[in-house]
């Protein structure tokens, strides 16, 4: 629906600009050929139409530039989400070996594209409130998750942690409704919005 309205808007502004310019050109031609410059009323008319065409063209160009920035931000978000999906489903967050658990360093989720999209204001216009709210939730969740990983790794590497505690920490991360589960639900929601609302799929890289 958004793509259809965008195409319709582009067609309208293009038609308005061309129509004004053609009308101004026609009046100038008629003025020179028929009126022979005797009627000065056509001069402000042609100037006004030219100004309308120029203003319409500038507005259309700004709208096109804003759409291009949004498209770039959307594709950056999709690429970042694909990267985070690979991290979350990769070996870095696999459950510990219950017979030989050991401390490890987890990969950190990335959020630079999310921060850039929110700071740039490309989604500040009407119709994007749902995406902006979801991006804020996703950014906060990723930041909190990475901070918890920092604290957990600091705890497990500074002092010797019993195997039972390592397993308890790992179980808390992987339990239903835990940190990974909550992140996965937010990730799924963001992917759905990108795909259904904006037509931008999240493409994962093929393994192997």
mmCIF file with all atom_site columns, C-alpha atoms in Angstrom, residues 40-120:
data_model
loop_
_atom_site.group_PDB
_atom_site.id
_atom_site.type_symbol
_atom_site.label_atom_id
_atom_site.label_alt_id
_atom_site.label_comp_id
_atom_site.label_asym_id
_atom_site.label_entity_id
_atom_site.label_seq_id
_atom_site.pdbx_PDB_ins_code
_atom_site.Cartn_x
_atom_site.Cartn_y
_atom_site.Cartn_z
_atom_site.occupancy
_atom_site.B_iso_or_equiv
_atom_site.pdbx_formal_charge
_atom_site.auth_seq_id
_atom_site.auth_comp_id
_atom_site.auth_asym_id
_atom_site.auth_atom_id
_atom_site.pdbx_PDB_model_num
ATOM 1  C CA . UNK A 1 40  ? 1.232  42.378  -20.379 1.00 0.00 ? 40  UNK A CA 1
ATOM 2  C CA . UNK A 1 41  ? -1.093 40.220  -18.302 1.00 0.00 ? 41  UNK A CA 1
ATOM 3  C CA . UNK A 1 42  ? 0.487  37.060  -19.669 1.00 0.00 ? 42  UNK A CA 1
ATOM 4  C CA . UNK A 1 43  ? 3.927  37.859  -18.322 1.00 0.00 ? 43  UNK A CA 1
ATOM 5  C CA . UNK A 1 44  ? 3.000  37.380  -14.637 1.00 0.00 ? 44  UNK A CA 1
ATOM 6  C CA . UNK A 1 45  ? 0.928  34.332  -15.622 1.00 0.00 ? 45  UNK A CA 1
ATOM 7  C CA . UNK A 1 46  ? 3.872  32.601  -17.250 1.00 0.00 ? 46  UNK A CA 1
ATOM 8  C CA . UNK A 1 47  ? 6.191  33.636  -14.403 1.00 0.00 ? 47  UNK A CA 1
ATOM 9  C CA . UNK A 1 48  ? 3.725  32.296  -11.840 1.00 0.00 ? 48  UNK A CA 1
ATOM 10 C CA . UNK A 1 49  ? 3.367  28.974  -13.615 1.00 0.00 ? 49  UNK A CA 1
ATOM 11 C CA . UNK A 1 50  ? 7.137  28.657  -13.870 1.00 0.00 ? 50  UNK A CA 1
ATOM 12 C CA . UNK A 1 51  ? 7.447  29.329  -10.130 1.00 0.00 ? 51  UNK A CA 1
ATOM 13 C CA . UNK A 1 52  ? 4.769  26.753  -9.355  1.00 0.00 ? 52  UNK A CA 1
ATOM 14 C CA . UNK A 1 53  ? 6.607  24.201  -11.489 1.00 0.00 ? 53  UNK A CA 1
ATOM 15 C CA . UNK A 1 54  ? 9.914  25.000  -9.764  1.00 0.00 ? 54  UNK A CA 1
ATOM 16 C CA . UNK A 1 55  ? 8.427  24.746  -6.265  1.00 0.00 ? 55  UNK A CA 1
ATOM 17 C CA . UNK A 1 56  ? 6.654  21.507  -7.122  1.00 0.00 ? 56  UNK A CA 1
ATOM 18 C CA . UNK A 1 57  ? 9.859  20.082  -8.550  1.00 0.00 ? 57  UNK A CA 1
ATOM 19 C CA . UNK A 1 58  ? 11.861 20.996  -5.458  1.00 0.00 ? 58  UNK A CA 1
ATOM 20 C CA . UNK A 1 59  ? 9.238  19.456  -3.170  1.00 0.00 ? 59  UNK A CA 1
ATOM 21 C CA . UNK A 1 60  ? 9.126  16.292  -5.257  1.00 0.00 ? 60  UNK A CA 1
ATOM 22 C CA . UNK A 1 61  ? 12.929 16.063  -5.184  1.00 0.00 ? 61  UNK A CA 1
ATOM 23 C CA . UNK A 1 62  ? 12.973 16.385  -1.394  1.00 0.00 ? 62  UNK A CA 1
ATOM 24 C CA . UNK A 1 63  ? 10.349 13.664  -1.074  1.00 0.00 ? 63  UNK A CA 1
ATOM 25 C CA . UNK A 1 64  ? 12.346 11.413  -3.374  1.00 0.00 ? 64  UNK A CA 1
ATOM 26 C CA . UNK A 1 65  ? 15.517 12.018  -1.333  1.00 0.00 ? 65  UNK A CA 1
ATOM 27 C CA . UNK A 1 66  ? 13.650 11.208  1.908   1.00 0.00 ? 66  UNK A CA 1
ATOM 28 C CA . UNK A 1 67  ? 12.334 7.985   0.382   1.00 0.00 ? 67  UNK A CA 1
ATOM 29 C CA . UNK A 1 68  ? 15.852 7.042   -0.692  1.00 0.00 ? 68  UNK A CA 1
ATOM 30 C CA . UNK A 1 69  ? 17.205 7.616   2.833   1.00 0.00 ? 69  UNK A CA 1
ATOM 31 C CA . UNK A 1 70  ? 14.399 5.501   4.292   1.00 0.00 ? 70  UNK A CA 1
ATOM 32 C CA . UNK A 1 71  ? 15.100 2.727   1.801   1.00 0.00 ? 71  UNK A CA 1
ATOM 33 C CA . UNK A 1 72  ? 18.789 2.734   2.737   1.00 0.00 ? 72  UNK A CA 1
ATOM 34 C CA . UNK A 1 73  ? 17.949 2.668   6.452   1.00 0.00 ? 73  UNK A CA 1
ATOM 35 C CA . UNK A 1 74  ? 15.496 -0.220  5.951   1.00 0.00 ? 74  UNK A CA 1
ATOM 36 C CA . UNK A 1 75  ? 18.029 -2.332  4.079   1.00 0.00 ? 75  UNK A CA 1
ATOM 37 C CA . UNK A 1 76  ? 20.674 -1.588  6.717   1.00 0.00 ? 76  UNK A CA 1
ATOM 38 C CA . UNK A 1 77  ? 18.230 -2.696  9.415   1.00 0.00 ? 77  UNK A CA 1
ATOM 39 C CA . UNK A 1 78  ? 17.471 -5.898  7.504   1.00 0.00 ? 78  UNK A CA 1
ATOM 40 C CA . UNK A 1 79  ? 21.187 -6.672  7.096   1.00 0.00 ? 79  UNK A CA 1
ATOM 41 C CA . UNK A 1 80  ? 21.828 -5.998  10.779  1.00 0.00 ? 80  UNK A CA 1
ATOM 42 C CA . UNK A 1 81  ? 18.904 -8.183  11.794  1.00 0.00 ? 81  UNK A CA 1
ATOM 43 C CA . UNK A 1 82  ? 20.233 -11.000 9.608   1.00 0.00 ? 82  UNK A CA 1
ATOM 44 C CA . UNK A 1 83  ? 23.649 -10.671 11.268  1.00 0.00 ? 83  UNK A CA 1
ATOM 45 C CA . UNK A 1 84  ? 22.126 -10.780 14.747  1.00 0.00 ? 84  UNK A CA 1
ATOM 46 C CA . UNK A 1 85  ? 20.027 -13.788 13.767  1.00 0.00 ? 85  UNK A CA 1
ATOM 47 C CA . UNK A 1 86  ? 23.170 -15.650 12.735  1.00 0.00 ? 86  UNK A CA 1
ATOM 48 C CA . UNK A 1 87  ? 24.791 -14.742 16.043  1.00 0.00 ? 87  UNK A CA 1
ATOM 49 C CA . UNK A 1 88  ? 21.811 -15.805 18.134  1.00 0.00 ? 88  UNK A CA 1
ATOM 50 C CA . UNK A 1 89  ? 21.395 -19.129 16.339  1.00 0.00 ? 89  UNK A CA 1
ATOM 51 C CA . UNK A 1 90  ? 25.112 -19.881 16.009  1.00 0.00 ? 90  UNK A CA 1
ATOM 52 C CA . UNK A 1 91  ? 27.470 -21.794 18.230  1.00 0.00 ? 91  UNK A CA 1
ATOM 53 C CA . UNK A 1 92  ? 28.287 -18.785 20.380  1.00 0.00 ? 92  UNK A CA 1
ATOM 54 C CA . UNK A 1 93  ? 24.996 -19.158 22.247  1.00 0.00 ? 93  UNK A CA 1
ATOM 55 C CA . UNK A 1 94  ? 24.666 -22.935 22.109  1.00 0.00 ? 94  UNK A CA 1
ATOM 56 C CA . UNK A 1 95  ? 23.888 -24.572 25.480  1.00 0.00 ? 95  UNK A CA 1
ATOM 57 C CA . UNK A 1 96  ? 26.895 -25.590 27.548  1.00 0.00 ? 96  UNK A CA 1
ATOM 58 C CA . UNK A 1 97  ? 28.059 -29.165 27.731  1.00 0.00 ? 97  UNK A CA 1
ATOM 59 C CA . UNK A 1 98  ? 26.368 -30.379 30.896  1.00 0.00 ? 98  UNK A CA 1
ATOM 60 C CA . UNK A 1 99  ? 29.159 -32.834 31.646  1.00 0.00 ? 99  UNK A CA 1
ATOM 61 C CA . UNK A 1 100 ? 32.045 -30.427 31.087  1.00 0.00 ? 100 UNK A CA 1
ATOM 62 C CA . UNK A 1 101 ? 30.796 -26.826 31.386  1.00 0.00 ? 101 UNK A CA 1
ATOM 63 C CA . UNK A 1 102 ? 33.345 -24.051 31.139  1.00 0.00 ? 102 UNK A CA 1
ATOM 64 C CA . UNK A 1 103 ? 33.351 -20.279 31.004  1.00 0.00 ? 103 UNK A CA 1
ATOM 65 C CA . UNK A 1 104 ? 33.284 -18.736 27.531  1.00 0.00 ? 104 UNK A CA 1
ATOM 66 C CA . UNK A 1 105 ? 33.083 -15.420 25.719  1.00 0.00 ? 105 UNK A CA 1
ATOM 67 C CA . UNK A 1 106 ? 29.837 -14.828 23.869  1.00 0.00 ? 106 UNK A CA 1
ATOM 68 C CA . UNK A 1 107 ? 29.523 -12.786 20.682  1.00 0.00 ? 107 UNK A CA 1
ATOM 69 C CA . UNK A 1 108 ? 27.897 -9.368  21.068  1.00 0.00 ? 108 UNK A CA 1
ATOM 70 C CA . UNK A 1 109 ? 24.821 -8.350  19.138  1.00 0.00 ? 109 UNK A CA 1
ATOM 71 C CA . UNK A 1 110 ? 25.177 -5.310  16.888  1.00 0.00 ? 110 UNK A CA 1
ATOM 72 C CA . UNK A 1 111 ? 22.898 -2.277  16.884  1.00 0.00 ? 111 UNK A CA 1
ATOM 73 C CA . UNK A 1 112 ? 24.669 0.420   14.866  1.00 0.00 ? 112 UNK A CA 1
ATOM 74 C CA . UNK A 1 113 ? 22.045 0.435   12.084  1.00 0.00 ? 113 UNK A CA 1
ATOM 75 C CA . UNK A 1 114 ? 19.267 0.634   14.668  1.00 0.00 ? 114 UNK A CA 1
ATOM 76 C CA . UNK A 1 115 ? 20.932 3.582   16.398  1.00 0.00 ? 115 UNK A CA 1
ATOM 77 C CA . UNK A 1 116 ? 21.537 5.339   13.071  1.00 0.00 ? 116 UNK A CA 1
ATOM 78 C CA . UNK A 1 117 ? 17.913 4.870   11.969  1.00 0.00 ? 117 UNK A CA 1
ATOM 79 C CA . UNK A 1 118 ? 16.588 6.330   15.217  1.00 0.00 ? 118 UNK A CA 1
ATOM 80 C CA . UNK A 1 119 ? 19.036 9.235   15.394  1.00 0.00 ? 119 UNK A CA 1
ATOM 81 C CA . UNK A 1 120 ? 18.736 10.222  11.725  1.00 0.00 ? 120 UNK A CA 1
#
